[in-house]
C-alpha positions as a printed NumPy array, in Angstrom:
array([[ -12.293,   26.623,  -85.856],
       [ -14.351,   28.039,  -88.708],
       [ -14.097,   31.513,  -87.22 ],
       [ -10.301,   31.225,  -87.016],
       [ -10.117,   30.124,  -90.676],
       [ -12.277,   33.045,  -91.773],
       [ -10.113,   35.412,  -89.774],
       [  -6.986,   33.988,  -91.414],
       [  -8.464,   34.356,  -94.902],
       [  -9.435,   37.942,  -94.145],
       [  -5.956,   38.692,  -92.819],
       [  -4.285,   37.244,  -95.937],
       [  -6.646,   39.221,  -98.19 ],
       [  -5.847,   42.452,  -96.362],
       [  -2.125,   41.717,  -96.526],
       [  -2.235,   41.075, -100.277],
       [  -4.312,   44.195, -100.775],
       [  -1.784,   46.256,  -98.84 ],
       [   1.053,   44.808, -100.934],
       [  -0.748,   45.713, -104.143],
       [  -1.374,   49.216, -102.813],
       [   2.291,   49.707, -101.92 ],
       [   3.379,   48.16 , -105.194],
       [   1.535,   50.633, -107.37 ],
       [   0.876,   53.722, -105.245],
       [   3.555,   53.929, -102.604],
       [   7.268,   54.576, -102.515],
       [   7.931,   51.381, -104.519],
       [   6.42 ,   52.731, -107.737],
       [   9.88 ,   52.684, -109.32 ],
       [   9.598,   48.86 , -109.261],
       [   6.329,   48.624, -111.221],
       [   6.618,   45.303, -113.102],
       [   6.085,   44.739, -116.792],
       [   2.712,   42.933, -117.088],
       [   2.817,   39.197, -117.747],
       [   0.821,   39.635, -120.959],
       [   3.475,   42.025, -122.28 ],
       [   6.227,   39.549, -121.356],
       [   4.358,   36.92 , -123.373],
       [   4.038,   39.305, -126.313],
       [   7.768,   40.062, -126.216],
       [   8.518,   36.352, -126.229],
       [   6.288,   35.827, -129.271],
       [   8.125,   38.599, -131.138],
       [  11.643,   37.473, -130.227],
       [  12.294,   40.272, -127.74 ],
       [  13.446,   40.49 , -124.143],
       [  12.997,   43.114, -121.436],
       [  16.685,   44.07 , -121.627],
       [  16.738,   45.039, -125.289],
       [  16.62 ,   48.743, -126.302],
       [  13.348,   50.468, -127.128],
       [  12.164,   53.46 , -129.185],
       [   8.985,   55.459, -128.531],
       [   6.956,   57.106, -131.309],
       [   3.965,   59.385, -130.738],
       [   1.398,   60.75 , -133.198],
       [  -0.884,   63.642, -132.252],
       [  -3.521,   63.465, -134.981],
       [  -4.024,   59.728, -134.53 ],
       [  -3.667,   60.064, -130.708],
       [  -1.429,   57.   , -130.486],
       [   1.899,   56.126, -128.872],
       [   4.031,   53.21 , -130.024],
       [   6.769,   51.249, -128.253],
       [   9.268,   49.497, -130.526],
       [  11.824,   47.003, -129.241],
       [  15.005,   45.639, -130.758],
       [  14.94 ,   41.943, -131.59 ],
       [  17.772,   39.464, -131.502],
       [  18.488,   40.171, -135.201],
       [  19.298,   43.809, -134.354],
       [  16.224,   45.342, -135.993],
       [  13.429,   47.129, -134.181],
       [   9.891,   45.765, -134.352],
       [   6.635,   47.168, -133.03 ],
       [   5.827,   45.826, -129.58 ],
       [   2.587,   47.674, -128.738],
       [   0.455,   50.637, -129.799],
       [  -1.235,   52.524, -126.955],
       [  -4.268,   54.781, -127.482],
       [  -3.478,   58.216, -126.063],
       [  -5.849,   59.525, -123.39 ],
       [  -5.06 ,   63.229, -123.858],
       [  -2.797,   65.716, -125.581],
       [  -3.31 ,   69.463, -125.707],
       [  -2.796,   72.352, -128.119],
       [  -2.537,   72.011, -131.896],
       [  -0.517,   70.169, -134.511],
       [   2.905,   71.783, -134.621],
       [   5.961,   72.226, -132.373],
       [   5.993,   73.74 , -128.906],
       [   7.349,   77.283, -129.094],
       [   6.998,   78.958, -125.709],
       [   6.069,   78.365, -122.105],
       [   2.31 ,   78.315, -121.577],
       [   1.24 ,   77.725, -125.199],
       [  -0.255,   74.301, -124.252],
       [   1.587,   72.73 , -127.19 ],
       [   2.997,   69.218, -126.825],
       [   6.519,   68.993, -128.318],
       [   7.285,   67.565, -131.731],
       [  10.743,   66.386, -132.673],
       [  13.395,   63.9  , -131.572],
       [  14.104,   63.629, -127.854],
       [  16.327,   61.498, -125.607],
       [  15.073,   60.088, -122.279],
       [  17.858,   59.302, -119.826],
       [  17.617,   57.675, -116.366],
       [  17.729,   61.087, -114.689],
       [  14.478,   62.03 , -116.455],
       [  12.471,   59.21 , -114.895],
       [  10.126,   60.28 , -112.093],
       [   8.514,   57.539, -109.982],
       [   7.287,   60.191, -107.511],
       [   5.083,   62.055, -109.978],
       [   1.7  ,   63.451, -108.986],
       [   0.451,   61.73 , -112.129],
       [   1.358,   58.187, -111.026],
       [   4.754,   57.822, -112.767],
       [   6.222,   59.929, -115.568],
       [   9.322,   60.722, -117.558],
       [  10.571,   64.033, -118.935],
       [  10.847,   64.172, -122.731],
       [  13.882,   66.452, -122.593],
       [  12.311,   69.574, -124.087],
       [  13.87 ,   71.915, -125.08 ],
       [  16.476,   69.898, -126.972],
       [  19.304,   71.328, -129.085],
       [  16.95 ,   71.973, -131.999],
       [  14.425,   73.81 , -129.809],
       [  17.149,   75.885, -128.149],
       [  18.507,   76.924, -131.547],
       [  15.161,   78.687, -132.131],
       [  15.   ,   80.184, -128.63 ],
       [  12.003,   78.096, -127.609],
       [  10.969,   78.069, -123.974],
       [   9.189,   75.701, -121.623],
       [  10.083,   72.964, -119.164],
       [   8.783,   69.784, -117.525],
       [   7.167,   68.416, -120.689],
       [   6.301,   64.891, -119.693],
       [   4.707,   61.626, -120.676],
       [   2.521,   60.82 , -117.657],
       [  -0.81 ,   59.463, -116.436],
       [  -3.973,   61.306, -115.328],
       [  -5.645,   61.757, -118.773],
       [  -5.047,   65.5  , -118.451],
       [  -2.652,   67.669, -120.434],
       [  -1.316,   71.213, -120.52 ],
       [   1.45 ,   70.457, -123.023],
       [   2.247,   66.835, -122.117],
       [   1.383,   63.464, -123.603],
       [  -1.04 ,   61.879, -121.151],
       [  -1.743,   58.155, -120.951],
       [  -3.915,   56.196, -118.545],
       [  -2.249,   55.221, -115.277],
       [  -2.153,   51.553, -116.331],
       [  -0.539,   52.476, -119.642],
       [   2.101,   54.806, -118.212],
       [   2.969,   52.211, -115.565],
       [   3.699,   49.673, -118.305],
       [   5.574,   52.143, -120.536],
       [   7.595,   53.389, -117.571],
       [   8.59 ,   49.808, -116.711],
       [   9.654,   49.096, -120.304],
       [  11.828,   52.236, -120.391],
       [  13.321,   51.487, -116.963],
       [  14.275,   47.898, -117.869],
       [  15.936,   49.006, -121.113],
       [  17.899,   51.66 , -119.255],
       [  18.9  ,   49.222, -116.505],
       [  20.254,   46.9  , -119.225],
       [  22.509,   49.635, -120.604],
       [  20.477,   51.812, -122.989],
       [  21.836,   55.253, -122.118],
       [  18.892,   57.163, -123.57 ],
       [  15.579,   56.07 , -125.057],
       [  14.782,   57.94 , -128.259],
       [  11.295,   59.45 , -128.5  ],
       [  10.131,   60.474, -131.951],
       [   7.182,   62.872, -131.573],
       [   5.221,   63.528, -134.78 ],
       [   2.166,   65.625, -135.661],
       [   0.698,   62.673, -137.598],
       [   1.78 ,   59.5  , -139.315],
       [   4.066,   60.522, -142.165],
       [   1.889,   59.098, -144.928],
       [   1.517,   60.564, -148.405],
       [  -2.148,   61.247, -147.662],
       [  -1.371,   63.318, -144.57 ],
       [   1.422,   65.204, -146.326],
       [  -0.807,   65.985, -149.296],
       [  -3.577,   67.386, -147.101],
       [  -1.186,   69.473, -144.964],
       [   1.042,   70.645, -147.847],
       [   0.252,   74.343, -147.275],
       [   0.424,   74.311, -143.478],
       [   2.993,   76.797, -142.134],
       [   4.796,   73.901, -140.419],
       [   5.227,   71.782, -143.544],
       [   8.989,   72.42 , -143.9  ],
       [   9.546,   71.338, -140.288],
       [   7.357,   68.267, -140.73 ],
       [   9.194,   67.23 , -143.904],
       [  12.424,   67.458, -141.909],
       [  10.924,   65.122, -139.272],
       [   9.876,   62.765, -142.067],
       [  13.537,   62.267, -143.008],
       [  14.117,   60.63 , -139.632],
       [  10.869,   58.698, -139.866],
       [  11.786,   57.383, -143.317],
       [  15.167,   56.182, -142.084],
       [  13.619,   54.33 , -139.161],
       [  10.81 ,   52.764, -141.173],
       [  13.123,   51.525, -143.934],
       [  16.108,   50.362, -141.885],
       [  14.283,   49.49 , -138.627],
       [  17.259,   51.035, -136.873],
       [  17.596,   54.075, -134.613],
       [  18.692,   57.205, -136.516],
       [  21.621,   59.158, -135.087],
       [  20.43 ,   62.714, -134.406],
       [  22.309,   66.005, -134.66 ],
       [  21.296,   69.604, -135.337],
       [  22.876,   71.924, -137.902],
       [  21.634,   74.953, -139.837],
       [  18.309,   74.995, -137.985],
       [  17.471,   71.441, -139.063],
       [  17.592,   67.936, -137.692],
       [  20.383,   65.987, -139.381],
       [  20.131,   62.2  , -139.45 ],
       [  23.196,   59.971, -139.602],
       [  25.44 ,   62.844, -140.627],
       [  23.245,   63.616, -143.629],
       [  23.897,   60.271, -145.279],
       [  20.763,   58.41 , -146.356],
       [  20.938,   54.816, -147.637],
       [  19.701,   54.294, -151.182],
       [  16.545,   52.54 , -149.969],
       [  15.651,   55.544, -147.784],
       [  16.191,   57.984, -150.663],
       [  14.033,   55.784, -152.892],
       [  11.206,   55.78 , -150.353],
       [  11.349,   59.561, -150.222],
       [  11.078,   59.815, -154.017],
       [   8.168,   57.361, -154.11 ],
       [   6.346,   59.3  , -151.413],
       [   6.825,   62.585, -153.296],
       [   5.347,   61.05 , -156.447],
       [   2.411,   59.701, -154.454],
       [   1.798,   63.108, -152.841],
       [   1.841,   64.751, -156.274],
       [  -0.634,   62.179, -157.586],
       [  -2.998,   62.788, -154.656],
       [  -2.859,   66.528, -155.231],
       [  -3.552,   66.052, -158.936],
       [  -6.603,   63.961, -158.051],
       [  -8.016,   66.802, -155.998],
       [  -6.891,   66.124, -152.417],
       [  -7.716,   69.389, -150.631],
       [  -5.122,   71.458, -148.798],
       [  -6.263,   71.928, -145.207],
       [  -5.256,   73.127, -141.784],
       [  -6.729,   71.524, -138.654],
       [  -7.668,   73.663, -135.675],
       [  -8.474,   71.854, -132.428],
       [ -10.374,   73.397, -129.546],
       [  -7.591,   72.06 , -127.318],
       [  -5.885,   68.911, -128.527],
       [  -7.603,   65.558, -128.693],
       [  -7.721,   61.96 , -127.468],
       [  -8.046,   58.546, -129.073],
       [ -11.474,   57.613, -130.428],
       [ -11.809,   54.829, -127.864],
       [ -11.604,   57.346, -125.022],
       [ -13.919,   59.784, -126.798],
       [ -16.542,   57.055, -127.013],
       [ -16.156,   56.312, -123.309],
       [ -16.341,   60.012, -122.507],
       [ -19.511,   60.496, -124.554],
       [ -21.17 ,   57.377, -123.158],
       [ -20.247,   57.509, -119.478],
       [ -19.095,   61.071, -118.775],
       [ -15.866,   62.646, -117.61 ],
       [ -16.149,   61.463, -114.017],
       [ -16.301,   57.783, -115.003],
       [ -13.42 ,   58.091, -117.482],
       [ -11.34 ,   59.907, -114.894],
       [ -11.897,   57.175, -112.308],
       [ -10.955,   54.362, -114.69 ],
       [  -8.011,   56.094, -116.389],
       [  -6.51 ,   57.993, -113.46 ],
       [  -6.967,   55.681, -110.481],
       [  -3.459,   56.312, -109.078],
       [  -2.845,   59.933, -110.109],
       [  -3.568,   63.087, -108.213],
       [  -7.204,   64.022, -108.784],
       [  -7.021,   66.639, -111.55 ],
       [  -9.83 ,   65.351, -113.802],
       [ -10.045,   65.236, -117.597],
       [  -8.518,   68.445, -118.939],
       [ -11.021,   70.649, -120.773],
       [ -13.397,   67.803, -121.52 ],
       [ -15.761,   70.223, -123.266],
       [ -13.097,   70.672, -125.981],
       [ -13.396,   66.957, -126.78 ],
       [ -17.106,   67.044, -127.614],
       [ -16.454,   67.413, -131.349],
       [ -13.726,   67.041, -133.918],
       [ -11.393,   69.776, -135.154],
       [ -12.302,   72.648, -137.427],
       [ -11.022,   72.043, -140.952],
       [  -9.79 ,   75.152, -142.765],
       [  -9.846,   74.558, -146.523],
       [  -7.028,   76.482, -148.235],
       [  -6.684,   77.807, -151.746],
       [  -3.483,   77.484, -153.757],
       [  -2.066,   80.595, -152.086],
       [  -2.641,   79.168, -148.629],
       [  -5.581,   81.477, -147.913],
       [  -8.645,   80.193, -146.081],
       [ -11.645,   79.801, -148.376],
       [ -13.951,   77.773, -146.097],
       [ -14.039,   76.411, -142.549],
       [ -16.043,   73.363, -141.562],
       [ -16.355,   71.183, -138.491],
       [ -15.351,   67.529, -138.827],
       [ -16.893,   64.795, -136.706],
       [ -13.367,   63.648, -135.763],
       [  -9.751,   63.872, -136.886],
       [ -10.128,   60.615, -138.817],
       [  -9.187,   60.959, -142.492],
       [ -12.634,   59.917, -143.741],
       [ -14.367,   62.366, -141.405],
       [ -12.126,   65.204, -142.577],
       [ -12.733,   64.463, -146.254],
       [ -16.491,   64.239, -145.621],
       [ -16.412,   67.633, -143.94 ],
       [ -14.425,   69.173, -146.786],
       [ -16.834,   67.741, -149.351],
       [ -19.667,   69.587, -147.609],
       [ -17.77 ,   72.873, -147.369],
       [ -19.309,   75.864, -149.204],
       [ -16.767,   76.967, -151.798],
       [ -17.078,   80.253, -153.704],
       [ -17.347,   79.807, -157.435],
       [ -15.671,   82.025, -160.046],
       [ -17.824,   84.907, -161.267],
       [ -17.967,   83.509, -164.809],
       [ -19.477,   80.262, -163.531],
       [ -22.049,   82.149, -161.481],
       [ -23.088,   84.246, -164.526],
       [ -23.416,   81.114, -166.628],
       [ -25.9  ,   79.735, -164.12 ],
       [ -28.018,   82.89 , -164.227],
       [ -28.029,   83.541, -168.009],
       [ -30.33 ,   81.38 , -170.172],
       [ -28.784,   78.882, -172.53 ],
       [ -25.285,   77.461, -172.464],
       [ -22.338,   79.532, -171.388],
       [ -20.159,   80.629, -174.314],
       [ -16.398,   80.813, -174.231],
       [ -15.158,   84.383, -173.881],
       [ -13.631,   85.77 , -177.093],
       [  -9.849,   85.948, -177.342],
       [  -8.658,   89.478, -178.144],
       [  -6.078,   89.85 , -180.844],
       [  -2.835,   91.578, -179.999],
       [  -1.807,   94.921, -181.522],
       [   0.135,   93.114, -184.219],
       [  -2.9  ,   91.001, -185.046],
       [  -0.835,   87.89 , -184.46 ],
       [  -3.216,   85.067, -183.706],
       [  -2.991,   83.71 , -180.165],
       [  -2.746,   79.946, -179.991],
       [  -4.958,   78.337, -177.415],
       [  -3.222,   76.746, -174.456],
       [  -2.58 ,   73.037, -174.773],
       [  -4.913,   70.929, -172.682],
       [  -3.452,   69.649, -169.418],
       [  -3.896,   66.074, -170.624],
       [  -1.207,   66.599, -173.276],
       [   1.454,   67.007, -170.591],
       [   3.123,   64.032, -168.912],
       [   1.243,   62.887, -165.804],
       [   4.015,   63.701, -163.324],
       [   4.472,   67.2  , -164.797],
       [   0.724,   67.848, -164.441],
       [   0.705,   66.496, -160.9  ],
       [   3.69 ,   68.532, -159.784],
       [   2.154,   71.686, -161.222],
       [  -0.339,   71.509, -158.372],
       [   2.351,   71.283, -155.703],
       [   3.522,   74.358, -153.806],
       [   7.161,   74.904, -152.948],
       [   7.443,   73.18 , -149.573],
       [   8.984,   75.295, -146.885],
       [   7.574,   78.57 , -148.156],
       [   5.887,   80.924, -145.738],
       [   2.135,   80.372, -145.704],
       [  -0.425,   82.745, -144.356],
       [  -0.623,   82.407, -140.582],
       [  -4.053,   83.966, -140.457],
       [  -5.899,   80.743, -141.193],
       [  -6.05 ,   79.923, -137.502],
       [  -8.39 ,   82.866, -136.992],
       [ -10.098,   82.82 , -140.357],
       [ -13.501,   84.468, -140.472],
       [ -14.914,   82.019, -143.005],
       [ -18.308,   80.604, -142.   ],
       [ -18.239,   77.452, -139.899],
       [ -20.479,   74.676, -141.163],
       [ -21.184,   71.778, -138.812],
       [ -21.16 ,   68.508, -140.713],
       [ -23.612,   66.025, -139.225],
       [ -23.085,   62.383, -140.28 ],
       [ -26.106,   60.558, -141.651],
       [ -25.813,   58.009, -138.844],
       [ -24.388,   59.726, -135.762],
       [ -21.845,   57.71 , -133.819],
       [ -20.857,   57.816, -130.194],
       [ -17.69 ,   59.727, -131.026],
       [ -19.678,   62.708, -132.26 ],
       [ -22.44 ,   62.652, -129.668],
       [ -22.635,   65.838, -127.605],
       [ -21.407,   65.623, -124.049],
       [ -23.593,   66.532, -121.078],
       [ -22.983,   70.06 , -119.789],
       [ -20.285,   70.449, -117.174],
       [ -21.662,   70.464, -113.663],
       [ -20.672,   73.325, -111.416],
       [ -19.828,   70.97 , -108.569],
       [ -19.165,   67.281, -108.107],
       [ -17.229,   66.784, -111.364],
       [ -13.49 ,   66.337, -111.206],
       [ -12.276,   68.894, -113.693],
       [  -8.704,   69.697, -114.597],
       [  -6.532,   72.015, -112.572],
       [  -3.571,   71.724, -114.948],
       [  -4.143,   75.233, -116.27 ],
       [  -2.571,   76.504, -113.055],
       [   1.155,   76.673, -112.477],
       [   3.17 ,   73.472, -112.715],
       [   4.584,   73.898, -109.208],
       [   1.125,   73.583, -107.69 ],
       [   0.916,   69.952, -108.796],
       [   4.529,   68.809, -108.807],
       [   5.566,   66.273, -106.23 ],
       [   9.093,   67.557, -106.788],
       [   9.946,   71.151, -107.764],
       [  11.673,   70.131, -110.976],
       [   9.282,   67.499, -112.334],
       [   5.659,   66.553, -112.636]])
């Protein structure tokens, strides 16, 4: 009797295991359920699975957000997911093969959902959209998927993408025709805008901020159109509260610049991932992270894991947008970037250098009289001007063309080593020639697509 009971228990266990396998790996992946914990969270926040959602992604912070509409009609943040991998640099995707993940406003319809992806499940962002096409940009099959590996996509863990996929599917099944995805280079804070004020993409990013401002103030989905090479939100009509936020942010940016916030450009070896995954990668290696994050995806490994061993290079720019120093930051975190900039070697004016060499105190250079011998009045000190006027005097004209050469600047690279090294900045073990599951995403898309048109 005992043997029969053991056999029955074993049979039930095998049956349940097979059901779980079919549920998540097999042909029934399109029915992946929303986790019970997420249902509970929705209930706490006054949401239901049928209400519309909005997705927001941020490269620099390596985070993806899902917002859901509540019963009162306003959107509220449901969950923030740490991003396992994105590739390329900050800035929009321009052409096929540039490894850039798109930035902009995209619409995800039911036809863009792919439950048969090689990377567990995925959905197509819809790149190129009308804005991208207006600039002749090329590329296709830009996805949000699993596998922790990217060649231009936003890559989540398999567990994360399963949950996000289910949230999108349920909203679409309830009538949401297209889920809006707002893809940003970074969170549109005054601090980020001040630091990136001379980046060649600043005019584009300020255009994206208009849509971000509308959403953050109204907690409603902005209506998107394209005209004159720009995104237009709600027909160009901004509520007074949105316009006020924009003015307040501009004043705050000007104040940060006046206080000495450096102008920088970030250069990644090849994209980044959230700090939580970088710690796991440094502690346990790429093979362990790949097994835990990509358990249901095709085995492609962590893409270019050697590029994740350190933070981005920080190019410090002068007022003309020219590179004057390049340093290595421990991470893309704001504090790490500012620490790296503080340690950057900056060339001093010749007069200051001479003052250091000559004995005694430096004397002010004499003022030459003009031909008419009219005395020249000294310039009024900056402190005599109103604060806002002084602050704005530091600001460049946004949208101007900055020097594109900073990406290949020849300024010396200085590695900044924190006083107390953390796991995020620890060097990774060298890549093994065999036995390590490394990425194959650098090859053609068709080689890894379960369907010709999608990943």
